[in-house]
Amino acid sequence: TGAAGAAGECDNDGTIETTTLPNATVTTFTDCRLGGAIVDGTIGRAVLGSGIALGFDGFRLKRVKTGETHTIDGQLGVTDVQGVGKRLAGTLNVDSSKRGGFTIQFERILLLGDGSVRQGSLRYDLSKTVGGKIARVQIDFSDAELVPAIILLRTQQVKQFLLDRNA
């Protein structure tokens, strides 16, 4: 196990410590100012046979200007799709100091080399947040120019939209 402190990478006297294991790297931030945010918590990256897994454990971003925080927990799997791009799958749980908790679910998202999304579903579950009119958002990606988005309001009304990739 190798560990290295990297306090010089923060804009303040906070720390970044990276531990390298045979097939994984774990980076822990402690009161580390990066630009306009203070970062705390851990991000892990494990190399698996089919790709990598990114894990977030109490990873907190605090905006210096407003004091608002977002804490992220969860895991994303990233696999290579030969000659096409990367596939993402997993769920992130986010706790916002302003809005409460919500989840972001990545279901077989295909990212092409140019950064565009061509397959899979992205779901935001905002049903447990404080305020706002939206309970859930689902976007289903395909190769089509128009991408369907479904929004469930807290009143149980469903709104459907087509997002134009080129707009």
PDB file of C-alpha atoms in Angstrom:
ATOM      1  CA  THR A   1       0.000   0.000   0.000  1.00  0.00           C
ATOM      2  CA  GLY A   2       1.385   3.358  -0.974  1.00  0.00           C
ATOM      3  CA  ALA A   3       0.093   6.651   0.395  1.00  0.00           C
ATOM      4  CA  ALA A   4       1.022  10.153  -0.601  1.00  0.00           C
ATOM      5  CA  GLY A   5      -0.120  13.452   0.859  1.00  0.00           C
ATOM      6  CA  ALA A   6      -0.584  16.261  -1.635  1.00  0.00           C
ATOM      7  CA  ALA A   7      -1.479  19.360   0.376  1.00  0.00           C
ATOM      8  CA  GLY A   8       0.123  21.565  -2.266  1.00  0.00           C
ATOM      9  CA  GLU A   9      -2.712  20.767  -4.680  1.00  0.00           C
ATOM     10  CA  CYS A  10      -5.357  22.550  -2.568  1.00  0.00           C
ATOM     11  CA  ASP A  11      -5.807  26.339  -2.724  1.00  0.00           C
ATOM     12  CA  ASN A  12      -5.648  26.380   1.100  1.00  0.00           C
ATOM     13  CA  ASP A  13      -3.952  24.219   3.727  1.00  0.00           C
ATOM     14  CA  GLY A  14      -6.428  21.346   3.182  1.00  0.00           C
ATOM     15  CA  THR A  15      -5.145  17.959   2.103  1.00  0.00           C
ATOM     16  CA  ILE A  16      -5.535  15.387  -0.633  1.00  0.00           C
ATOM     17  CA  GLU A  17      -4.284  11.918   0.244  1.00  0.00           C
ATOM     18  CA  THR A  18      -4.104   9.167  -2.353  1.00  0.00           C
ATOM     19  CA  THR A  19      -3.678   5.500  -1.483  1.00  0.00           C
ATOM     20  CA  THR A  20      -2.700   3.148  -4.288  1.00  0.00           C
ATOM     21  CA  LEU A  21      -3.577  -0.539  -4.059  1.00  0.00           C
ATOM     22  CA  PRO A  22      -2.907  -3.243  -6.694  1.00  0.00           C
ATOM     23  CA  ASN A  23      -6.149  -2.638  -8.645  1.00  0.00           C
ATOM     24  CA  ALA A  24      -7.541   0.461  -6.966  1.00  0.00           C
ATOM     25  CA  THR A  25      -6.837   4.038  -6.006  1.00  0.00           C
ATOM     26  CA  VAL A  26      -8.555   5.841  -3.140  1.00  0.00           C
ATOM     27  CA  THR A  27      -8.359   9.624  -2.846  1.00  0.00           C
ATOM     28  CA  THR A  28      -9.474  11.384   0.321  1.00  0.00           C
ATOM     29  CA  PHE A  29     -10.022  15.146   0.454  1.00  0.00           C
ATOM     30  CA  THR A  30      -9.969  16.965   3.789  1.00  0.00           C
ATOM     31  CA  ASP A  31     -11.037  20.626   3.887  1.00  0.00           C
ATOM     32  CA  CYS A  32      -9.463  21.122   0.446  1.00  0.00           C
ATOM     33  CA  ARG A  33     -10.335  24.347  -1.317  1.00  0.00           C
ATOM     34  CA  LEU A  34     -10.408  23.958  -5.101  1.00  0.00           C
ATOM     35  CA  GLY A  35     -11.506  27.166  -6.782  1.00  0.00           C
ATOM     36  CA  GLY A  36     -14.826  28.250  -5.274  1.00  0.00           C
ATOM     37  CA  ALA A  37     -15.491  24.989  -3.396  1.00  0.00           C
ATOM     38  CA  ILE A  38     -14.319  23.183  -0.274  1.00  0.00           C
ATOM     39  CA  VAL A  39     -14.028  19.427  -0.914  1.00  0.00           C
ATOM     40  CA  ASP A  40     -14.210  16.673   1.713  1.00  0.00           C
ATOM     41  CA  GLY A  41     -14.721  12.912   1.422  1.00  0.00           C
ATOM     42  CA  THR A  42     -13.485   9.998  -0.601  1.00  0.00           C
ATOM     43  CA  ILE A  43     -13.497   8.894  -4.226  1.00  0.00           C
ATOM     44  CA  GLY A  44     -12.305   5.400  -5.087  1.00  0.00           C
ATOM     45  CA  ARG A  45     -11.422   3.938  -8.470  1.00  0.00           C
ATOM     46  CA  ALA A  46     -11.168   0.177  -8.876  1.00  0.00           C
ATOM     47  CA  VAL A  47     -10.050  -1.601 -12.042  1.00  0.00           C
ATOM     48  CA  LEU A  48     -12.282  -4.559 -12.813  1.00  0.00           C
ATOM     49  CA  GLY A  49     -12.085  -7.151 -15.572  1.00  0.00           C
ATOM     50  CA  SER A  50     -14.732  -5.381 -17.648  1.00  0.00           C
ATOM     51  CA  GLY A  51     -13.934  -1.759 -16.799  1.00  0.00           C
ATOM     52  CA  ILE A  52     -13.676   0.442 -13.737  1.00  0.00           C
ATOM     53  CA  ALA A  53     -15.879   1.293 -10.785  1.00  0.00           C
ATOM     54  CA  LEU A  54     -15.962   4.777  -9.291  1.00  0.00           C
ATOM     55  CA  GLY A  55     -17.141   4.955  -5.698  1.00  0.00           C
ATOM     56  CA  PHE A  56     -18.156   8.090  -3.816  1.00  0.00           C
ATOM     57  CA  ASP A  57     -18.209   7.954  -0.008  1.00  0.00           C
ATOM     58  CA  GLY A  58     -19.311  11.086   1.810  1.00  0.00           C
ATOM     59  CA  PHE A  59     -17.864  13.168  -1.040  1.00  0.00           C
ATOM     60  CA  ARG A  60     -18.926  16.704  -0.115  1.00  0.00           C
ATOM     61  CA  LEU A  61     -18.695  19.864  -2.172  1.00  0.00           C
ATOM     62  CA  LYS A  62     -19.326  23.104  -0.283  1.00  0.00           C
ATOM     63  CA  ARG A  63     -19.694  26.269  -2.303  1.00  0.00           C
ATOM     64  CA  VAL A  64     -17.591  28.911  -0.541  1.00  0.00           C
ATOM     65  CA  LYS A  65     -19.746  31.848  -1.668  1.00  0.00           C
ATOM     66  CA  THR A  66     -23.106  30.499  -0.411  1.00  0.00           C
ATOM     67  CA  GLY A  67     -22.207  27.733   2.065  1.00  0.00           C
ATOM     68  CA  GLU A  68     -24.494  25.331   0.178  1.00  0.00           C
ATOM     69  CA  THR A  69     -23.279  21.718   0.215  1.00  0.00           C
ATOM     70  CA  HIS A  70     -23.877  18.616  -1.873  1.00  0.00           C
ATOM     71  CA  THR A  71     -22.758  15.270  -0.455  1.00  0.00           C
ATOM     72  CA  ILE A  72     -22.502  12.357  -2.880  1.00  0.00           C
ATOM     73  CA  ASP A  73     -22.539   8.637  -2.089  1.00  0.00           C
ATOM     74  CA  GLY A  74     -22.812   5.770  -4.554  1.00  0.00           C
ATOM     75  CA  GLN A  75     -21.081   3.970  -7.352  1.00  0.00           C
ATOM     76  CA  LEU A  76     -20.756   4.198 -11.132  1.00  0.00           C
ATOM     77  CA  GLY A  77     -19.486   1.424 -13.352  1.00  0.00           C
ATOM     78  CA  VAL A  78     -17.663   2.498 -16.525  1.00  0.00           C
ATOM     79  CA  THR A  79     -16.973  -0.060 -19.259  1.00  0.00           C
ATOM     80  CA  ASP A  80     -15.391   0.280 -22.686  1.00  0.00           C
ATOM     81  CA  VAL A  81     -17.500  -0.385 -25.755  1.00  0.00           C
ATOM     82  CA  GLN A  82     -14.920  -1.295 -28.407  1.00  0.00           C
ATOM     83  CA  GLY A  83     -14.527   1.437 -31.007  1.00  0.00           C
ATOM     84  CA  VAL A  84     -17.636   3.279 -29.811  1.00  0.00           C
ATOM     85  CA  GLY A  85     -17.192   4.845 -26.380  1.00  0.00           C
ATOM     86  CA  LYS A  86     -17.919   4.198 -22.713  1.00  0.00           C
ATOM     87  CA  ARG A  87     -20.971   2.776 -20.949  1.00  0.00           C
ATOM     88  CA  LEU A  88     -22.053   4.119 -17.523  1.00  0.00           C
ATOM     89  CA  ALA A  89     -24.323   2.416 -15.020  1.00  0.00           C
ATOM     90  CA  GLY A  90     -25.017   3.047 -11.355  1.00  0.00           C
ATOM     91  CA  THR A  91     -26.717   5.266  -8.844  1.00  0.00           C
ATOM     92  CA  LEU A  92     -25.556   8.361  -7.000  1.00  0.00           C
ATOM     93  CA  ASN A  93     -27.346   9.527  -3.860  1.00  0.00           C
ATOM     94  CA  VAL A  94     -27.012  13.259  -3.329  1.00  0.00           C
ATOM     95  CA  ASP A  95     -27.831  15.182  -0.165  1.00  0.00           C
ATOM     96  CA  SER A  96     -28.249  18.918  -0.740  1.00  0.00           C
ATOM     97  CA  SER A  97     -28.144  21.272   2.251  1.00  0.00           C
ATOM     98  CA  LYS A  98     -30.703  23.427   0.441  1.00  0.00           C
ATOM     99  CA  ARG A  99     -33.079  20.827  -1.078  1.00  0.00           C
ATOM    100  CA  GLY A 100     -32.579  17.542   0.799  1.00  0.00           C
ATOM    101  CA  GLY A 101     -31.855  14.157  -0.753  1.00  0.00           C
ATOM    102  CA  PHE A 102     -32.258  12.974  -4.337  1.00  0.00           C
ATOM    103  CA  THR A 103     -30.887  10.224  -6.566  1.00  0.00           C
ATOM    104  CA  ILE A 104     -29.411  10.156 -10.046  1.00  0.00           C
ATOM    105  CA  GLN A 105     -29.565   6.797 -11.794  1.00  0.00           C
ATOM    106  CA  PHE A 106     -27.490   6.001 -14.880  1.00  0.00           C
ATOM    107  CA  GLU A 107     -28.904   3.002 -16.744  1.00  0.00           C
ATOM    108  CA  ARG A 108     -26.666   1.700 -19.546  1.00  0.00           C
ATOM    109  CA  ILE A 109     -25.723   5.225 -20.690  1.00  0.00           C
ATOM    110  CA  LEU A 110     -23.524   5.115 -23.807  1.00  0.00           C
ATOM    111  CA  LEU A 111     -21.109   8.042 -24.142  1.00  0.00           C
ATOM    112  CA  LEU A 112     -19.524   8.355 -27.565  1.00  0.00           C
ATOM    113  CA  GLY A 113     -15.984   9.645 -28.044  1.00  0.00           C
ATOM    114  CA  ASP A 114     -17.327  13.146 -28.809  1.00  0.00           C
ATOM    115  CA  GLY A 115     -19.144  13.241 -25.439  1.00  0.00           C
ATOM    116  CA  SER A 116     -22.650  12.779 -26.840  1.00  0.00           C
ATOM    117  CA  VAL A 117     -25.067  10.316 -25.247  1.00  0.00           C
ATOM    118  CA  ARG A 118     -26.634   7.748 -27.600  1.00  0.00           C
ATOM    119  CA  GLN A 119     -28.241   5.022 -25.479  1.00  0.00           C
ATOM    120  CA  GLY A 120     -29.576   4.371 -22.018  1.00  0.00           C
ATOM    121  CA  SER A 121     -31.721   6.200 -19.496  1.00  0.00           C
ATOM    122  CA  LEU A 122     -30.979   8.927 -16.990  1.00  0.00           C
ATOM    123  CA  ARG A 123     -33.367   9.256 -14.047  1.00  0.00           C
ATOM    124  CA  TYR A 124     -33.506  11.956 -11.396  1.00  0.00           C
ATOM    125  CA  ASP A 125     -35.700  11.145  -8.392  1.00  0.00           C
ATOM    126  CA  LEU A 126     -36.456  14.431  -6.643  1.00  0.00           C
ATOM    127  CA  SER A 127     -39.511  13.134  -4.758  1.00  0.00           C
ATOM    128  CA  LYS A 128     -37.863  13.536  -1.327  1.00  0.00           C
ATOM    129  CA  THR A 129     -36.470  17.019  -1.919  1.00  0.00           C
ATOM    130  CA  VAL A 130     -37.817  20.147  -0.262  1.00  0.00           C
ATOM    131  CA  GLY A 131     -39.650  22.585  -2.532  1.00  0.00           C
ATOM    132  CA  GLY A 132     -39.929  22.571  -6.265  1.00  0.00           C
ATOM    133  CA  LYS A 133     -42.652  21.170  -8.477  1.00  0.00           C
ATOM    134  CA  ILE A 134     -40.793  18.244 -10.045  1.00  0.00           C
ATOM    135  CA  ALA A 135     -40.813  14.754  -8.480  1.00  0.00           C
ATOM    136  CA  ARG A 136     -38.985  12.791 -11.220  1.00  0.00           C
ATOM    137  CA  VAL A 137     -37.259  13.286 -14.555  1.00  0.00           C
ATOM    138  CA  GLN A 138     -36.448  10.516 -17.014  1.00  0.00           C
ATOM    139  CA  ILE A 139     -34.541  10.953 -20.260  1.00  0.00           C
ATOM    140  CA  ASP A 140     -34.306   7.991 -22.659  1.00  0.00           C
ATOM    141  CA  PHE A 141     -31.433   8.341 -25.103  1.00  0.00           C
ATOM    142  CA  SER A 142     -31.204   6.901 -28.610  1.00  0.00           C
ATOM    143  CA  ASP A 143     -29.594   7.828 -31.922  1.00  0.00           C
ATOM    144  CA  ALA A 144     -32.624   9.937 -32.836  1.00  0.00           C
ATOM    145  CA  GLU A 145     -32.373  13.731 -33.241  1.00  0.00           C
ATOM    146  CA  LEU A 146     -35.224  14.178 -30.743  1.00  0.00           C
ATOM    147  CA  VAL A 147     -34.763  12.617 -27.302  1.00  0.00           C
ATOM    148  CA  PRO A 148     -37.854  11.959 -25.139  1.00  0.00           C
ATOM    149  CA  ALA A 149     -37.974  13.367 -21.613  1.00  0.00           C
ATOM    150  CA  ILE A 150     -40.730  12.592 -19.132  1.00  0.00           C
ATOM    151  CA  ILE A 151     -41.303  14.793 -16.096  1.00  0.00           C
ATOM    152  CA  LEU A 152     -43.535  13.718 -13.215  1.00  0.00           C
ATOM    153  CA  LEU A 153     -44.755  16.680 -11.189  1.00  0.00           C
ATOM    154  CA  ARG A 154     -45.522  16.464  -7.474  1.00  0.00           C
ATOM    155  CA  THR A 155     -49.200  16.843  -8.424  1.00  0.00           C
ATOM    156  CA  GLN A 156     -48.833  13.489 -10.282  1.00  0.00           C
ATOM    157  CA  GLN A 157     -49.212  15.248 -13.652  1.00  0.00           C
ATOM    158  CA  VAL A 158     -46.958  13.890 -16.373  1.00  0.00           C
ATOM    159  CA  LYS A 159     -45.307  16.233 -18.854  1.00  0.00           C
ATOM    160  CA  GLN A 160     -43.590  14.887 -21.961  1.00  0.00           C
ATOM    161  CA  PHE A 161     -41.015  16.740 -24.020  1.00  0.00           C
ATOM    162  CA  LEU A 162     -38.729  16.066 -26.959  1.00  0.00           C
ATOM    163  CA  LEU A 163     -35.220  17.444 -26.490  1.00  0.00           C
ATOM    164  CA  ASP A 164     -33.509  18.467 -29.719  1.00  0.00           C
ATOM    165  CA  ARG A 165     -29.881  17.309 -29.788  1.00  0.00           C
ATOM    166  CA  ASN A 166     -28.921  20.121 -32.120  1.00  0.00           C
ATOM    167  CA  ALA A 167     -30.570  23.016 -30.283  1.00  0.00           C
TER     168      ALA A 167
END
